mmCIF file with all atom_site columns, C-alpha atoms in Angstrom:
data_model
loop_
_atom_site.group_PDB
_atom_site.id
_atom_site.type_symbol
_atom_site.label_atom_id
_atom_site.label_alt_id
_atom_site.label_comp_id
_atom_site.label_asym_id
_atom_site.label_entity_id
_atom_site.label_seq_id
_atom_site.pdbx_PDB_ins_code
_atom_site.Cartn_x
_atom_site.Cartn_y
_atom_site.Cartn_z
_atom_site.occupancy
_atom_site.B_iso_or_equiv
_atom_site.pdbx_formal_charge
_atom_site.auth_seq_id
_atom_site.auth_comp_id
_atom_site.auth_asym_id
_atom_site.auth_atom_id
_atom_site.pdbx_PDB_model_num
ATOM 1   C CA . UNK N 1 1   ? -42.252 11.009  -113.209 1.00 0.00 ? 104 UNK N CA 1
ATOM 2   C CA . UNK N 1 2   ? -42.637 14.588  -114.450 1.00 0.00 ? 105 UNK N CA 1
ATOM 3   C CA . UNK N 1 3   ? -45.393 16.938  -113.420 1.00 0.00 ? 106 UNK N CA 1
ATOM 4   C CA . UNK N 1 4   ? -46.019 19.769  -115.892 1.00 0.00 ? 107 UNK N CA 1
ATOM 5   C CA . UNK N 1 5   ? -47.464 22.999  -114.530 1.00 0.00 ? 108 UNK N CA 1
ATOM 6   C CA . UNK N 1 6   ? -48.490 26.289  -116.064 1.00 0.00 ? 109 UNK N CA 1
ATOM 7   C CA . UNK N 1 7   ? -47.871 28.933  -113.421 1.00 0.00 ? 110 UNK N CA 1
ATOM 8   C CA . UNK N 1 8   ? -49.639 32.262  -113.938 1.00 0.00 ? 111 UNK N CA 1
ATOM 9   C CA . UNK N 1 9   ? -48.343 35.346  -112.187 1.00 0.00 ? 112 UNK N CA 1
ATOM 10  C CA . UNK N 1 10  ? -50.012 38.740  -112.011 1.00 0.00 ? 113 UNK N CA 1
ATOM 11  C CA . UNK N 1 11  ? -50.028 41.880  -109.972 1.00 0.00 ? 114 UNK N CA 1
ATOM 12  C CA . UNK N 1 12  ? -53.378 42.783  -108.444 1.00 0.00 ? 115 UNK N CA 1
ATOM 13  C CA . UNK N 1 13  ? -54.700 46.308  -107.952 1.00 0.00 ? 116 UNK N CA 1
ATOM 14  C CA . UNK N 1 14  ? -57.703 46.845  -105.702 1.00 0.00 ? 117 UNK N CA 1
ATOM 15  C CA . UNK N 1 15  ? -60.158 49.664  -106.470 1.00 0.00 ? 118 UNK N CA 1
ATOM 16  C CA . UNK N 1 16  ? -60.642 51.325  -103.072 1.00 0.00 ? 119 UNK N CA 1
ATOM 17  C CA . UNK N 1 17  ? -64.021 52.765  -104.205 1.00 0.00 ? 120 UNK N CA 1
ATOM 18  C CA . UNK N 1 18  ? -65.407 49.335  -105.161 1.00 0.00 ? 121 UNK N CA 1
ATOM 19  C CA . UNK N 1 19  ? -63.989 46.686  -102.835 1.00 0.00 ? 122 UNK N CA 1
ATOM 20  C CA . UNK N 1 20  ? -65.715 43.840  -104.692 1.00 0.00 ? 123 UNK N CA 1
ATOM 21  C CA . UNK N 1 21  ? -63.668 44.401  -107.822 1.00 0.00 ? 124 UNK N CA 1
ATOM 22  C CA . UNK N 1 22  ? -59.998 44.384  -108.556 1.00 0.00 ? 125 UNK N CA 1
ATOM 23  C CA . UNK N 1 23  ? -57.920 45.078  -111.603 1.00 0.00 ? 126 UNK N CA 1
ATOM 24  C CA . UNK N 1 24  ? -55.091 42.983  -112.896 1.00 0.00 ? 127 UNK N CA 1
ATOM 25  C CA . UNK N 1 25  ? -52.197 45.316  -113.348 1.00 0.00 ? 128 UNK N CA 1
ATOM 26  C CA . UNK N 1 26  ? -48.978 45.182  -115.285 1.00 0.00 ? 129 UNK N CA 1
ATOM 27  C CA . UNK N 1 27  ? -46.444 42.431  -115.158 1.00 0.00 ? 130 UNK N CA 1
ATOM 28  C CA . UNK N 1 28  ? -48.871 39.670  -116.110 1.00 0.00 ? 131 UNK N CA 1
ATOM 29  C CA . UNK N 1 29  ? -47.165 36.626  -117.519 1.00 0.00 ? 132 UNK N CA 1
ATOM 30  C CA . UNK N 1 30  ? -47.179 32.880  -117.548 1.00 0.00 ? 133 UNK N CA 1
ATOM 31  C CA . UNK N 1 31  ? -44.304 30.481  -116.959 1.00 0.00 ? 134 UNK N CA 1
ATOM 32  C CA . UNK N 1 32  ? -44.111 26.787  -117.677 1.00 0.00 ? 135 UNK N CA 1
ATOM 33  C CA . UNK N 1 33  ? -42.463 24.604  -115.032 1.00 0.00 ? 136 UNK N CA 1
ATOM 34  C CA . UNK N 1 34  ? -41.654 20.905  -114.924 1.00 0.00 ? 137 UNK N CA 1
ATOM 35  C CA . UNK N 1 35  ? -41.201 19.171  -111.581 1.00 0.00 ? 138 UNK N CA 1
ATOM 36  C CA . UNK N 1 36  ? -39.511 15.780  -111.677 1.00 0.00 ? 139 UNK N CA 1
ATOM 37  C CA . UNK N 1 37  ? -40.452 13.311  -108.944 1.00 0.00 ? 140 UNK N CA 1
ATOM 38  C CA . UNK N 1 38  ? -37.777 10.688  -108.453 1.00 0.00 ? 141 UNK N CA 1
ATOM 39  C CA . UNK N 1 39  ? -38.699 6.999   -108.252 1.00 0.00 ? 142 UNK N CA 1
ATOM 40  C CA . UNK N 1 40  ? -38.490 5.435   -104.772 1.00 0.00 ? 143 UNK N CA 1
ATOM 41  C CA . UNK N 1 41  ? -38.074 1.763   -103.829 1.00 0.00 ? 144 UNK N CA 1
ATOM 42  C CA . UNK N 1 42  ? -37.504 0.987   -100.131 1.00 0.00 ? 145 UNK N CA 1
ATOM 43  C CA . UNK N 1 43  ? -38.085 -2.427  -98.552  1.00 0.00 ? 146 UNK N CA 1
ATOM 44  C CA . UNK N 1 44  ? -37.687 -3.615  -94.957  1.00 0.00 ? 147 UNK N CA 1
ATOM 45  C CA . UNK N 1 45  ? -38.286 -6.858  -93.044  1.00 0.00 ? 148 UNK N CA 1
ATOM 46  C CA . UNK N 1 46  ? -39.623 -6.440  -89.482  1.00 0.00 ? 149 UNK N CA 1
ATOM 47  C CA . UNK N 1 47  ? -38.800 -7.129  -86.702  1.00 0.00 ? 150 UNK N CA 1
ATOM 48  C CA . UNK N 1 48  ? -35.125 -6.516  -87.017  1.00 0.00 ? 151 UNK N CA 1
ATOM 49  C CA . UNK N 1 49  ? -32.782 -7.949  -85.761  1.00 0.00 ? 152 UNK N CA 1
ATOM 50  C CA . UNK N 1 50  ? -34.897 -10.542 -83.933  1.00 0.00 ? 153 UNK N CA 1
ATOM 51  C CA . UNK N 1 51  ? -36.167 -12.219 -87.109  1.00 0.00 ? 154 UNK N CA 1
ATOM 52  C CA . UNK N 1 52  ? -34.234 -15.429 -86.521  1.00 0.00 ? 155 UNK N CA 1
ATOM 53  C CA . UNK N 1 53  ? -34.985 -19.116 -86.473  1.00 0.00 ? 156 UNK N CA 1
ATOM 54  C CA . UNK N 1 54  ? -32.773 -21.321 -84.347  1.00 0.00 ? 157 UNK N CA 1
ATOM 55  C CA . UNK N 1 55  ? -32.437 -24.981 -83.537  1.00 0.00 ? 158 UNK N CA 1
ATOM 56  C CA . UNK N 1 56  ? -31.300 -25.912 -80.053  1.00 0.00 ? 159 UNK N CA 1
ATOM 57  C CA . UNK N 1 57  ? -28.205 -27.924 -79.259  1.00 0.00 ? 160 UNK N CA 1
ATOM 58  C CA . UNK N 1 58  ? -28.594 -31.175 -77.398  1.00 0.00 ? 161 UNK N CA 1
ATOM 59  C CA . UNK N 1 59  ? -27.065 -30.755 -73.934  1.00 0.00 ? 162 UNK N CA 1
ATOM 60  C CA . UNK N 1 60  ? -27.136 -34.527 -73.266  1.00 0.00 ? 163 UNK N CA 1
ATOM 61  C CA . UNK N 1 61  ? -23.808 -35.088 -75.023  1.00 0.00 ? 164 UNK N CA 1
ATOM 62  C CA . UNK N 1 62  ? -22.278 -31.631 -74.582  1.00 0.00 ? 165 UNK N CA 1
ATOM 63  C CA . UNK N 1 63  ? -18.712 -32.331 -73.550  1.00 0.00 ? 166 UNK N CA 1
ATOM 64  C CA . UNK N 1 64  ? -15.422 -30.763 -74.555  1.00 0.00 ? 167 UNK N CA 1
ATOM 65  C CA . UNK N 1 65  ? -13.820 -32.841 -77.275  1.00 0.00 ? 168 UNK N CA 1
ATOM 66  C CA . UNK N 1 66  ? -17.131 -34.311 -78.511  1.00 0.00 ? 169 UNK N CA 1
ATOM 67  C CA . UNK N 1 67  ? -19.130 -32.896 -81.439  1.00 0.00 ? 170 UNK N CA 1
ATOM 68  C CA . UNK N 1 68  ? -21.967 -30.532 -80.580  1.00 0.00 ? 171 UNK N CA 1
ATOM 69  C CA . UNK N 1 69  ? -24.994 -32.080 -82.241  1.00 0.00 ? 172 UNK N CA 1
ATOM 70  C CA . UNK N 1 70  ? -27.997 -30.036 -83.254  1.00 0.00 ? 173 UNK N CA 1
ATOM 71  C CA . UNK N 1 71  ? -31.497 -31.156 -82.602  1.00 0.00 ? 174 UNK N CA 1
ATOM 72  C CA . UNK N 1 72  ? -32.546 -30.499 -86.189  1.00 0.00 ? 175 UNK N CA 1
ATOM 73  C CA . UNK N 1 73  ? -36.059 -30.769 -87.503  1.00 0.00 ? 176 UNK N CA 1
ATOM 74  C CA . UNK N 1 74  ? -38.462 -28.240 -88.957  1.00 0.00 ? 177 UNK N CA 1
ATOM 75  C CA . UNK N 1 75  ? -38.828 -24.741 -87.523  1.00 0.00 ? 178 UNK N CA 1
ATOM 76  C CA . UNK N 1 76  ? -41.179 -21.953 -88.594  1.00 0.00 ? 179 UNK N CA 1
ATOM 77  C CA . UNK N 1 77  ? -41.306 -18.202 -88.001  1.00 0.00 ? 180 UNK N CA 1
ATOM 78  C CA . UNK N 1 78  ? -44.688 -16.580 -88.803  1.00 0.00 ? 181 UNK N CA 1
ATOM 79  C CA . UNK N 1 79  ? -43.819 -13.163 -87.409  1.00 0.00 ? 182 UNK N CA 1
ATOM 80  C CA . UNK N 1 80  ? -41.879 -11.548 -90.255  1.00 0.00 ? 183 UNK N CA 1
ATOM 81  C CA . UNK N 1 81  ? -43.491 -8.499  -91.875  1.00 0.00 ? 184 UNK N CA 1
ATOM 82  C CA . UNK N 1 82  ? -42.339 -7.056  -95.195  1.00 0.00 ? 185 UNK N CA 1
ATOM 83  C CA . UNK N 1 83  ? -42.881 -3.270  -95.453  1.00 0.00 ? 186 UNK N CA 1
ATOM 84  C CA . UNK N 1 84  ? -42.270 -1.188  -98.565  1.00 0.00 ? 187 UNK N CA 1
ATOM 85  C CA . UNK N 1 85  ? -42.540 2.292   -100.028 1.00 0.00 ? 188 UNK N CA 1
ATOM 86  C CA . UNK N 1 86  ? -42.646 2.463   -103.811 1.00 0.00 ? 189 UNK N CA 1
ATOM 87  C CA . UNK N 1 87  ? -43.163 5.186   -106.405 1.00 0.00 ? 190 UNK N CA 1
ATOM 88  C CA . UNK N 1 88  ? -42.491 4.046   -109.924 1.00 0.00 ? 191 UNK N CA 1
ATOM 89  C CA . UNK N 1 89  ? -41.136 6.099   -112.771 1.00 0.00 ? 192 UNK N CA 1
ATOM 90  C CA . UNK N 1 90  ? -44.086 7.078   -115.010 1.00 0.00 ? 193 UNK N CA 1
ATOM 91  C CA . UNK N 1 91  ? -46.461 4.995   -112.857 1.00 0.00 ? 194 UNK N CA 1
ATOM 92  C CA . UNK N 1 92  ? -44.757 1.715   -113.836 1.00 0.00 ? 195 UNK N CA 1
ATOM 93  C CA . UNK N 1 93  ? -45.771 -1.199  -111.591 1.00 0.00 ? 196 UNK N CA 1
ATOM 94  C CA . UNK N 1 94  ? -43.154 -3.264  -109.774 1.00 0.00 ? 197 UNK N CA 1
ATOM 95  C CA . UNK N 1 95  ? -42.577 -6.735  -108.345 1.00 0.00 ? 198 UNK N CA 1
ATOM 96  C CA . UNK N 1 96  ? -40.785 -7.961  -105.227 1.00 0.00 ? 199 UNK N CA 1
ATOM 97  C CA . UNK N 1 97  ? -38.295 -10.782 -105.701 1.00 0.00 ? 200 UNK N CA 1
ATOM 98  C CA . UNK N 1 98  ? -36.600 -12.910 -103.051 1.00 0.00 ? 201 UNK N CA 1
ATOM 99  C CA . UNK N 1 99  ? -33.337 -14.880 -103.140 1.00 0.00 ? 202 UNK N CA 1
ATOM 100 C CA . UNK N 1 100 ? -30.368 -15.799 -100.962 1.00 0.00 ? 203 UNK N CA 1
ATOM 101 C CA . UNK N 1 101 ? -26.890 -14.321 -101.175 1.00 0.00 ? 204 UNK N CA 1
ATOM 102 C CA . UNK N 1 102 ? -25.249 -17.761 -100.831 1.00 0.00 ? 205 UNK N CA 1
ATOM 103 C CA . UNK N 1 103 ? -26.070 -21.329 -101.799 1.00 0.00 ? 206 UNK N CA 1
ATOM 104 C CA . UNK N 1 104 ? -28.354 -23.050 -99.289  1.00 0.00 ? 207 UNK N CA 1
ATOM 105 C CA . UNK N 1 105 ? -26.325 -26.036 -98.016  1.00 0.00 ? 208 UNK N CA 1
ATOM 106 C CA . UNK N 1 106 ? -27.434 -29.546 -98.974  1.00 0.00 ? 209 UNK N CA 1
ATOM 107 C CA . UNK N 1 107 ? -29.600 -30.938 -96.189  1.00 0.00 ? 210 UNK N CA 1
ATOM 108 C CA . UNK N 1 108 ? -31.295 -27.586 -95.481  1.00 0.00 ? 211 UNK N CA 1
ATOM 109 C CA . UNK N 1 109 ? -34.472 -26.393 -97.210  1.00 0.00 ? 212 UNK N CA 1
ATOM 110 C CA . UNK N 1 110 ? -35.723 -22.845 -96.636  1.00 0.00 ? 213 UNK N CA 1
ATOM 111 C CA . UNK N 1 111 ? -39.238 -21.940 -97.753  1.00 0.00 ? 214 UNK N CA 1
ATOM 112 C CA . UNK N 1 112 ? -40.927 -18.551 -97.687  1.00 0.00 ? 215 UNK N CA 1
ATOM 113 C CA . UNK N 1 113 ? -44.621 -17.834 -98.136  1.00 0.00 ? 216 UNK N CA 1
ATOM 114 C CA . UNK N 1 114 ? -46.841 -14.752 -97.904  1.00 0.00 ? 217 UNK N CA 1
ATOM 115 C CA . UNK N 1 115 ? -49.602 -15.737 -95.464  1.00 0.00 ? 218 UNK N CA 1
ATOM 116 C CA . UNK N 1 116 ? -51.416 -12.392 -95.163  1.00 0.00 ? 219 UNK N CA 1
ATOM 117 C CA . UNK N 1 117 ? -51.467 -8.832  -96.453  1.00 0.00 ? 220 UNK N CA 1
ATOM 118 C CA . UNK N 1 118 ? -52.643 -6.126  -94.070  1.00 0.00 ? 221 UNK N CA 1
ATOM 119 C CA . UNK N 1 119 ? -53.030 -2.434  -94.778  1.00 0.00 ? 222 UNK N CA 1
ATOM 120 C CA . UNK N 1 120 ? -52.697 -0.478  -91.536  1.00 0.00 ? 223 UNK N CA 1
ATOM 121 C CA . UNK N 1 121 ? -51.489 3.058   -92.103  1.00 0.00 ? 224 UNK N CA 1
ATOM 122 C CA . UNK N 1 122 ? -50.569 2.371   -95.705  1.00 0.00 ? 225 UNK N CA 1
ATOM 123 C CA . UNK N 1 123 ? -51.972 2.704   -99.186  1.00 0.00 ? 226 UNK N CA 1
ATOM 124 C CA . UNK N 1 124 ? -51.346 -0.182  -101.579 1.00 0.00 ? 227 UNK N CA 1
ATOM 125 C CA . UNK N 1 125 ? -53.131 -2.981  -103.420 1.00 0.00 ? 228 UNK N CA 1
ATOM 126 C CA . UNK N 1 126 ? -51.791 -6.365  -102.300 1.00 0.00 ? 229 UNK N CA 1
ATOM 127 C CA . UNK N 1 127 ? -51.027 -8.805  -105.087 1.00 0.00 ? 230 UNK N CA 1
ATOM 128 C CA . UNK N 1 128 ? -48.961 -11.522 -103.491 1.00 0.00 ? 231 UNK N CA 1
ATOM 129 C CA . UNK N 1 129 ? -47.896 -14.979 -104.592 1.00 0.00 ? 232 UNK N CA 1
ATOM 130 C CA . UNK N 1 130 ? -49.507 -17.263 -101.973 1.00 0.00 ? 233 UNK N CA 1
ATOM 131 C CA . UNK N 1 131 ? -47.565 -20.390 -102.920 1.00 0.00 ? 234 UNK N CA 1
ATOM 132 C CA . UNK N 1 132 ? -44.520 -21.394 -100.838 1.00 0.00 ? 235 UNK N CA 1
ATOM 133 C CA . UNK N 1 133 ? -41.195 -20.628 -102.513 1.00 0.00 ? 236 UNK N CA 1
ATOM 134 C CA . UNK N 1 134 ? -38.097 -22.766 -101.930 1.00 0.00 ? 237 UNK N CA 1
ATOM 135 C CA . UNK N 1 135 ? -35.251 -20.287 -101.595 1.00 0.00 ? 238 UNK N CA 1
ATOM 136 C CA . UNK N 1 136 ? -32.047 -20.386 -103.607 1.00 0.00 ? 239 UNK N CA 1
ATOM 137 C CA . UNK N 1 137 ? -29.659 -17.873 -105.143 1.00 0.00 ? 240 UNK N CA 1
ATOM 138 C CA . UNK N 1 138 ? -32.058 -17.516 -108.107 1.00 0.00 ? 241 UNK N CA 1
ATOM 139 C CA . UNK N 1 139 ? -34.502 -14.597 -107.883 1.00 0.00 ? 242 UNK N CA 1
ATOM 140 C CA . UNK N 1 140 ? -38.089 -15.755 -107.409 1.00 0.00 ? 243 UNK N CA 1
ATOM 141 C CA . UNK N 1 141 ? -41.309 -13.747 -107.538 1.00 0.00 ? 244 UNK N CA 1
ATOM 142 C CA . UNK N 1 142 ? -42.798 -13.055 -104.101 1.00 0.00 ? 245 UNK N CA 1
ATOM 143 C CA . UNK N 1 143 ? -45.113 -10.070 -104.744 1.00 0.00 ? 246 UNK N CA 1
ATOM 144 C CA . UNK N 1 144 ? -46.583 -9.676  -108.221 1.00 0.00 ? 247 UNK N CA 1
ATOM 145 C CA . UNK N 1 145 ? -47.211 -6.477  -110.182 1.00 0.00 ? 248 UNK N CA 1
ATOM 146 C CA . UNK N 1 146 ? -48.111 -3.781  -107.641 1.00 0.00 ? 249 UNK N CA 1
ATOM 147 C CA . UNK N 1 147 ? -48.597 -0.062  -108.185 1.00 0.00 ? 250 UNK N CA 1
ATOM 148 C CA . UNK N 1 148 ? -47.068 2.851   -106.319 1.00 0.00 ? 251 UNK N CA 1
ATOM 149 C CA . UNK N 1 149 ? -47.930 2.854   -102.629 1.00 0.00 ? 252 UNK N CA 1
ATOM 150 C CA . UNK N 1 150 ? -46.717 2.074   -99.136  1.00 0.00 ? 253 UNK N CA 1
ATOM 151 C CA . UNK N 1 151 ? -47.575 -0.553  -96.544  1.00 0.00 ? 254 UNK N CA 1
ATOM 152 C CA . UNK N 1 152 ? -47.174 1.329   -93.301  1.00 0.00 ? 255 UNK N CA 1
ATOM 153 C CA . UNK N 1 153 ? -44.267 0.597   -90.989  1.00 0.00 ? 256 UNK N CA 1
ATOM 154 C CA . UNK N 1 154 ? -43.599 -2.165  -88.488  1.00 0.00 ? 257 UNK N CA 1
ATOM 155 C CA . UNK N 1 155 ? -45.237 -5.338  -87.287  1.00 0.00 ? 258 UNK N CA 1
ATOM 156 C CA . UNK N 1 156 ? -48.823 -6.053  -88.253  1.00 0.00 ? 259 UNK N CA 1
ATOM 157 C CA . UNK N 1 157 ? -48.821 -4.133  -91.526  1.00 0.00 ? 260 UNK N CA 1
ATOM 158 C CA . UNK N 1 158 ? -47.639 -5.009  -95.019  1.00 0.00 ? 261 UNK N CA 1
ATOM 159 C CA . UNK N 1 159 ? -47.007 -8.607  -96.032  1.00 0.00 ? 262 UNK N CA 1
ATOM 160 C CA . UNK N 1 160 ? -46.887 -11.252 -93.286  1.00 0.00 ? 263 UNK N CA 1
ATOM 161 C CA . UNK N 1 161 ? -44.293 -13.893 -94.198  1.00 0.00 ? 264 UNK N CA 1
ATOM 162 C CA . UNK N 1 162 ? -43.855 -17.451 -93.016  1.00 0.00 ? 265 UNK N CA 1
ATOM 163 C CA . UNK N 1 163 ? -40.300 -18.751 -93.192  1.00 0.00 ? 266 UNK N CA 1
ATOM 164 C CA . UNK N 1 164 ? -39.885 -22.495 -92.722  1.00 0.00 ? 267 UNK N CA 1
ATOM 165 C CA . UNK N 1 165 ? -36.490 -24.130 -92.314  1.00 0.00 ? 268 UNK N CA 1
ATOM 166 C CA . UNK N 1 166 ? -36.216 -27.890 -92.775  1.00 0.00 ? 269 UNK N CA 1
ATOM 167 C CA . UNK N 1 167 ? -32.925 -28.863 -91.154  1.00 0.00 ? 270 UNK N CA 1
ATOM 168 C CA . UNK N 1 168 ? -33.124 -32.465 -89.970  1.00 0.00 ? 271 UNK N CA 1
ATOM 169 C CA . UNK N 1 169 ? -29.360 -32.801 -89.472  1.00 0.00 ? 272 UNK N CA 1
ATOM 170 C CA . UNK N 1 170 ? -28.949 -29.636 -87.396  1.00 0.00 ? 273 UNK N CA 1
ATOM 171 C CA . UNK N 1 171 ? -26.563 -28.080 -89.931  1.00 0.00 ? 274 UNK N CA 1
ATOM 172 C CA . UNK N 1 172 ? -25.507 -24.435 -89.847  1.00 0.00 ? 275 UNK N CA 1
ATOM 173 C CA . UNK N 1 173 ? -25.932 -21.866 -92.577  1.00 0.00 ? 276 UNK N CA 1
ATOM 174 C CA . UNK N 1 174 ? -22.697 -20.264 -93.807  1.00 0.00 ? 277 UNK N CA 1
ATOM 175 C CA . UNK N 1 175 ? -21.494 -17.074 -92.095  1.00 0.00 ? 278 UNK N CA 1
ATOM 176 C CA . UNK N 1 176 ? -23.063 -13.993 -93.645  1.00 0.00 ? 279 UNK N CA 1
ATOM 177 C CA . UNK N 1 177 ? -26.023 -15.920 -95.086  1.00 0.00 ? 280 UNK N CA 1
ATOM 178 C CA . UNK N 1 178 ? -28.889 -13.561 -95.994  1.00 0.00 ? 281 UNK N CA 1
ATOM 179 C CA . UNK N 1 179 ? -32.355 -13.622 -97.490  1.00 0.00 ? 282 UNK N CA 1
ATOM 180 C CA . UNK N 1 180 ? -32.596 -10.690 -99.902  1.00 0.00 ? 283 UNK N CA 1
ATOM 181 C CA . UNK N 1 181 ? -35.804 -8.912  -100.978 1.00 0.00 ? 284 UNK N CA 1
ATOM 182 C CA . UNK N 1 182 ? -35.665 -6.624  -104.024 1.00 0.00 ? 285 UNK N CA 1
ATOM 183 C CA . UNK N 1 183 ? -38.180 -4.324  -105.702 1.00 0.00 ? 286 UNK N CA 1
ATOM 184 C CA . UNK N 1 184 ? -37.820 -4.303  -109.496 1.00 0.00 ? 287 UNK N CA 1
#
């Protein structure tokens, strides 16, 4: 984004006999300046690092030499907040996509949904996809076509997400598994 300015410079001379008037003296000239504002795209999920979902382990059969069996089932976390700061190049709108960095194992289904958009301390126009998205390694649209702005920082502002994990067999996700949010 470029901001074009015409900067006028002059030297002022004050008439001591008539304080309400002044004369523009020598050295008057005008310069043209261009300021370039760089695009910004920052995104953050709050709270961090406590944004986890876990399934307990059954202690009934917990014995060395026997398999540790997970309880499994469906678990939901409604306390994830997506915050962003965005300034597009030449006022171009952006979108937020979500995907995983690894394949979701068979037997596990992870869904994400925007359940609210709150503007506390920010300046943006929410335009979220309200339908649940089943996560995979393919990028999927989470927030649609928004203009430059910012959500504010922390819990209770920005986009409130619901993450639901269906894991009836009590399986584990692979080490290093991540949900990735990207502004494009």
